[in-house]
Amino acid sequence: MATKIDKEACRAAYNLVRDDGSAVIWVTFKYDGSTIVPGEQGAEYQHFIQQCTDDVRLFAFVRFTTGDAMSKRSKFALITWIGEDVSGLQRAKTGTDKTLVKEVVQSQVALAQPKKWSMLWWSFWVRIPEERSLSSVSVSLLRRP
């Protein structure tokens, strides 16, 4: 069965993360049967990390702040998480389903696929525990249009 996405609900969750006045800095998009829907959301990055378990596949849109006290700006990342225990067929579908998420999460400019959590780190982001290995993660760095 072809995957669908609940565009209105996902767009609303996406806009929460983009809103500088919102405390929400991340949202996940998960599978509900063959439909991608908004999942968890939060204001603490560590709570996002807890969503990335070995048996799930999900997408996440994350906001982080860069700059110094005089010049702060928001940056965004689109993360694709595929846990180690996800089947081969689901792994393959996740790659093609990412295009549905990109229709909601606009302005993609770069893509990376780290092999360990420790590689998913920038000097202005929360450091992720190195002992957390993963099977497949892709990160798209986004800029605000």
mmCIF file of C-alpha atoms in Angstrom:
data_model
loop_
_atom_site.group_PDB
_atom_site.id
_atom_site.type_symbol
_atom_site.label_atom_id
_atom_site.label_comp_id
_atom_site.label_asym_id
_atom_site.label_seq_id
_atom_site.Cartn_x
_atom_site.Cartn_y
_atom_site.Cartn_z
ATOM 1 C CA MET A 1 0.000 0.000 0.000
ATOM 2 C CA ALA A 2 1.287 3.467 -0.900
ATOM 3 C CA THR A 3 2.295 5.723 1.951
ATOM 4 C CA LYS A 4 0.296 8.906 2.525
ATOM 5 C CA ILE A 5 0.947 11.907 4.739
ATOM 6 C CA ASP A 6 -1.473 13.977 6.815
ATOM 7 C CA LYS A 7 -0.219 17.275 5.383
ATOM 8 C CA GLU A 8 -2.364 19.586 7.500
ATOM 9 C CA ALA A 9 -1.437 17.993 10.820
ATOM 10 C CA CYS A 10 2.242 17.682 9.868
ATOM 11 C CA ARG A 11 2.353 21.297 8.641
ATOM 12 C CA ALA A 12 0.856 22.489 11.963
ATOM 13 C CA ALA A 13 3.528 20.577 13.924
ATOM 14 C CA TYR A 14 6.259 21.868 11.577
ATOM 15 C CA ASN A 15 5.073 25.455 12.109
ATOM 16 C CA LEU A 16 5.271 25.009 15.897
ATOM 17 C CA VAL A 17 8.985 24.268 15.582
ATOM 18 C CA ARG A 18 9.555 27.178 13.187
ATOM 19 C CA ASP A 19 7.783 29.643 15.498
ATOM 20 C CA ASP A 20 10.426 31.484 17.537
ATOM 21 C CA GLY A 21 7.796 32.208 20.184
ATOM 22 C CA SER A 22 7.084 28.516 20.708
ATOM 23 C CA ALA A 23 8.870 26.407 23.316
ATOM 24 C CA VAL A 24 8.650 23.409 20.956
ATOM 25 C CA ILE A 25 12.068 22.803 19.365
ATOM 26 C CA TRP A 26 11.454 19.396 17.808
ATOM 27 C CA VAL A 27 8.664 17.278 16.412
ATOM 28 C CA THR A 28 8.660 13.734 15.082
ATOM 29 C CA PHE A 29 6.678 12.407 12.155
ATOM 30 C CA LYS A 30 5.835 8.733 12.576
ATOM 31 C CA TYR A 31 3.973 6.008 10.750
ATOM 32 C CA ASP A 32 0.373 5.229 11.660
ATOM 33 C CA GLY A 33 -0.262 2.267 9.405
ATOM 34 C CA SER A 34 0.547 3.566 5.925
ATOM 35 C CA THR A 35 0.116 7.251 6.853
ATOM 36 C CA ILE A 36 2.799 9.614 8.153
ATOM 37 C CA VAL A 37 1.406 11.684 11.037
ATOM 38 C CA PRO A 38 2.885 14.005 13.689
ATOM 39 C CA GLY A 39 4.287 12.104 16.647
ATOM 40 C CA GLU A 40 5.887 13.442 19.802
ATOM 41 C CA GLN A 41 7.115 17.001 20.240
ATOM 42 C CA GLY A 42 9.053 18.782 22.932
ATOM 43 C CA ALA A 43 11.249 21.535 24.270
ATOM 44 C CA GLU A 44 14.160 19.343 25.434
ATOM 45 C CA TYR A 45 16.494 17.772 22.900
ATOM 46 C CA GLN A 46 17.228 14.805 25.179
ATOM 47 C CA HIS A 47 13.557 13.812 25.000
ATOM 48 C CA PHE A 48 13.890 13.674 21.227
ATOM 49 C CA ILE A 49 16.861 11.307 21.518
ATOM 50 C CA GLN A 50 14.686 8.931 23.558
ATOM 51 C CA GLN A 51 12.275 8.623 20.613
ATOM 52 C CA CYS A 52 15.031 7.153 18.433
ATOM 53 C CA THR A 53 14.910 3.501 19.423
ATOM 54 C CA ASP A 54 16.131 0.441 17.524
ATOM 55 C CA ASP A 55 12.640 -0.688 16.498
ATOM 56 C CA VAL A 56 11.273 2.516 14.921
ATOM 57 C CA ARG A 57 11.648 4.609 11.829
ATOM 58 C CA LEU A 58 10.703 8.250 12.000
ATOM 59 C CA PHE A 59 11.402 11.703 10.679
ATOM 60 C CA ALA A 60 12.080 14.688 12.934
ATOM 61 C CA PHE A 61 12.218 18.427 12.399
ATOM 62 C CA VAL A 62 14.498 20.166 14.918
ATOM 63 C CA ARG A 63 15.277 23.832 15.666
ATOM 64 C CA PHE A 64 18.550 24.921 17.220
ATOM 65 C CA THR A 65 19.975 28.352 17.935
ATOM 66 C CA THR A 66 23.383 29.602 16.818
ATOM 67 C CA GLY A 67 25.334 32.767 17.373
ATOM 68 C CA ASP A 68 26.380 34.771 20.386
ATOM 69 C CA ALA A 69 24.452 36.977 22.807
ATOM 70 C CA MET A 70 24.354 39.821 20.291
ATOM 71 C CA SER A 71 23.323 37.818 17.242
ATOM 72 C CA LYS A 72 21.212 34.691 17.650
ATOM 73 C CA ARG A 73 19.576 32.912 14.749
ATOM 74 C CA SER A 74 17.574 29.755 14.336
ATOM 75 C CA LYS A 75 18.715 26.848 12.181
ATOM 76 C CA PHE A 76 16.726 23.746 11.356
ATOM 77 C CA ALA A 77 17.467 20.083 10.659
ATOM 78 C CA LEU A 78 15.345 17.357 9.119
ATOM 79 C CA ILE A 79 16.423 14.012 10.572
ATOM 80 C CA THR A 80 15.517 10.588 9.223
ATOM 81 C CA TRP A 81 15.886 7.846 11.837
ATOM 82 C CA ILE A 82 15.886 4.155 10.955
ATOM 83 C CA GLY A 83 16.560 1.874 13.932
ATOM 84 C CA GLU A 84 18.752 -1.202 13.695
ATOM 85 C CA ASP A 85 15.822 -3.618 14.083
ATOM 86 C CA VAL A 86 13.729 -2.140 11.258
ATOM 87 C CA SER A 87 13.173 -4.606 8.391
ATOM 88 C CA GLY A 88 14.849 -4.202 5.025
ATOM 89 C CA LEU A 89 11.579 -3.460 3.235
ATOM 90 C CA GLN A 90 10.654 -0.738 5.728
ATOM 91 C CA ARG A 91 14.156 0.734 5.401
ATOM 92 C CA ALA A 92 13.763 0.980 1.644
ATOM 93 C CA LYS A 93 10.302 2.555 1.899
ATOM 94 C CA THR A 94 11.543 5.143 4.377
ATOM 95 C CA GLY A 95 13.890 6.537 1.743
ATOM 96 C CA THR A 96 11.099 7.060 -0.752
ATOM 97 C CA ASP A 97 8.670 8.282 1.927
ATOM 98 C CA LYS A 98 11.072 11.080 2.831
ATOM 99 C CA THR A 99 9.885 12.934 -0.277
ATOM 100 C CA LEU A 100 6.422 13.174 1.294
ATOM 101 C CA VAL A 101 7.900 14.771 4.410
ATOM 102 C CA LYS A 102 9.956 17.166 2.283
ATOM 103 C CA GLU A 103 6.714 18.457 0.755
ATOM 104 C CA VAL A 104 5.787 19.688 4.246
ATOM 105 C CA VAL A 105 9.266 20.581 5.504
ATOM 106 C CA GLN A 106 10.574 22.987 2.904
ATOM 107 C CA SER A 107 13.936 24.660 2.198
ATOM 108 C CA GLN A 108 16.259 21.663 2.309
ATOM 109 C CA VAL A 109 19.834 22.643 1.465
ATOM 110 C CA ALA A 110 22.186 19.873 2.655
ATOM 111 C CA LEU A 111 22.203 16.185 3.582
ATOM 112 C CA ALA A 112 24.480 14.070 5.770
ATOM 113 C CA GLN A 113 24.370 10.455 6.944
ATOM 114 C CA PRO A 114 26.335 9.993 10.178
ATOM 115 C CA LYS A 115 27.197 6.474 11.351
ATOM 116 C CA LYS A 116 27.263 7.218 15.088
ATOM 117 C CA TRP A 117 25.361 9.559 17.368
ATOM 118 C CA SER A 118 28.598 11.352 18.166
ATOM 119 C CA MET A 119 28.784 12.474 14.537
ATOM 120 C CA LEU A 120 25.393 14.151 14.894
ATOM 121 C CA TRP A 121 26.883 17.047 16.818
ATOM 122 C CA TRP A 122 27.713 20.653 16.166
ATOM 123 C CA SER A 123 29.432 23.041 18.562
ATOM 124 C CA PHE A 124 26.127 24.879 19.022
ATOM 125 C CA TRP A 125 24.040 21.745 19.587
ATOM 126 C CA VAL A 126 23.578 19.368 22.507
ATOM 127 C CA ARG A 127 26.235 16.641 22.417
ATOM 128 C CA ILE A 128 24.767 13.200 21.860
ATOM 129 C CA PRO A 129 26.164 10.209 23.789
ATOM 130 C CA GLU A 130 28.873 8.430 21.799
ATOM 131 C CA GLU A 131 27.894 4.968 23.011
ATOM 132 C CA ARG A 132 24.637 5.291 21.066
ATOM 133 C CA SER A 133 25.317 3.675 17.704
ATOM 134 C CA LEU A 134 22.754 3.563 14.953
ATOM 135 C CA SER A 135 21.963 1.838 11.751
ATOM 136 C CA SER A 136 20.855 4.700 9.576
ATOM 137 C CA VAL A 137 20.321 8.387 10.167
ATOM 138 C CA SER A 138 20.265 11.148 7.628
ATOM 139 C CA VAL A 139 20.309 14.793 8.547
ATOM 140 C CA SER A 140 19.234 17.628 6.283
ATOM 141 C CA LEU A 141 20.385 21.061 7.342
ATOM 142 C CA LEU A 142 17.721 23.628 6.626
ATOM 143 C CA ARG A 143 17.755 27.383 6.384
ATOM 144 C CA ARG A 144 14.890 29.697 7.076
ATOM 145 C CA PRO A 145 13.516 31.112 3.774
#
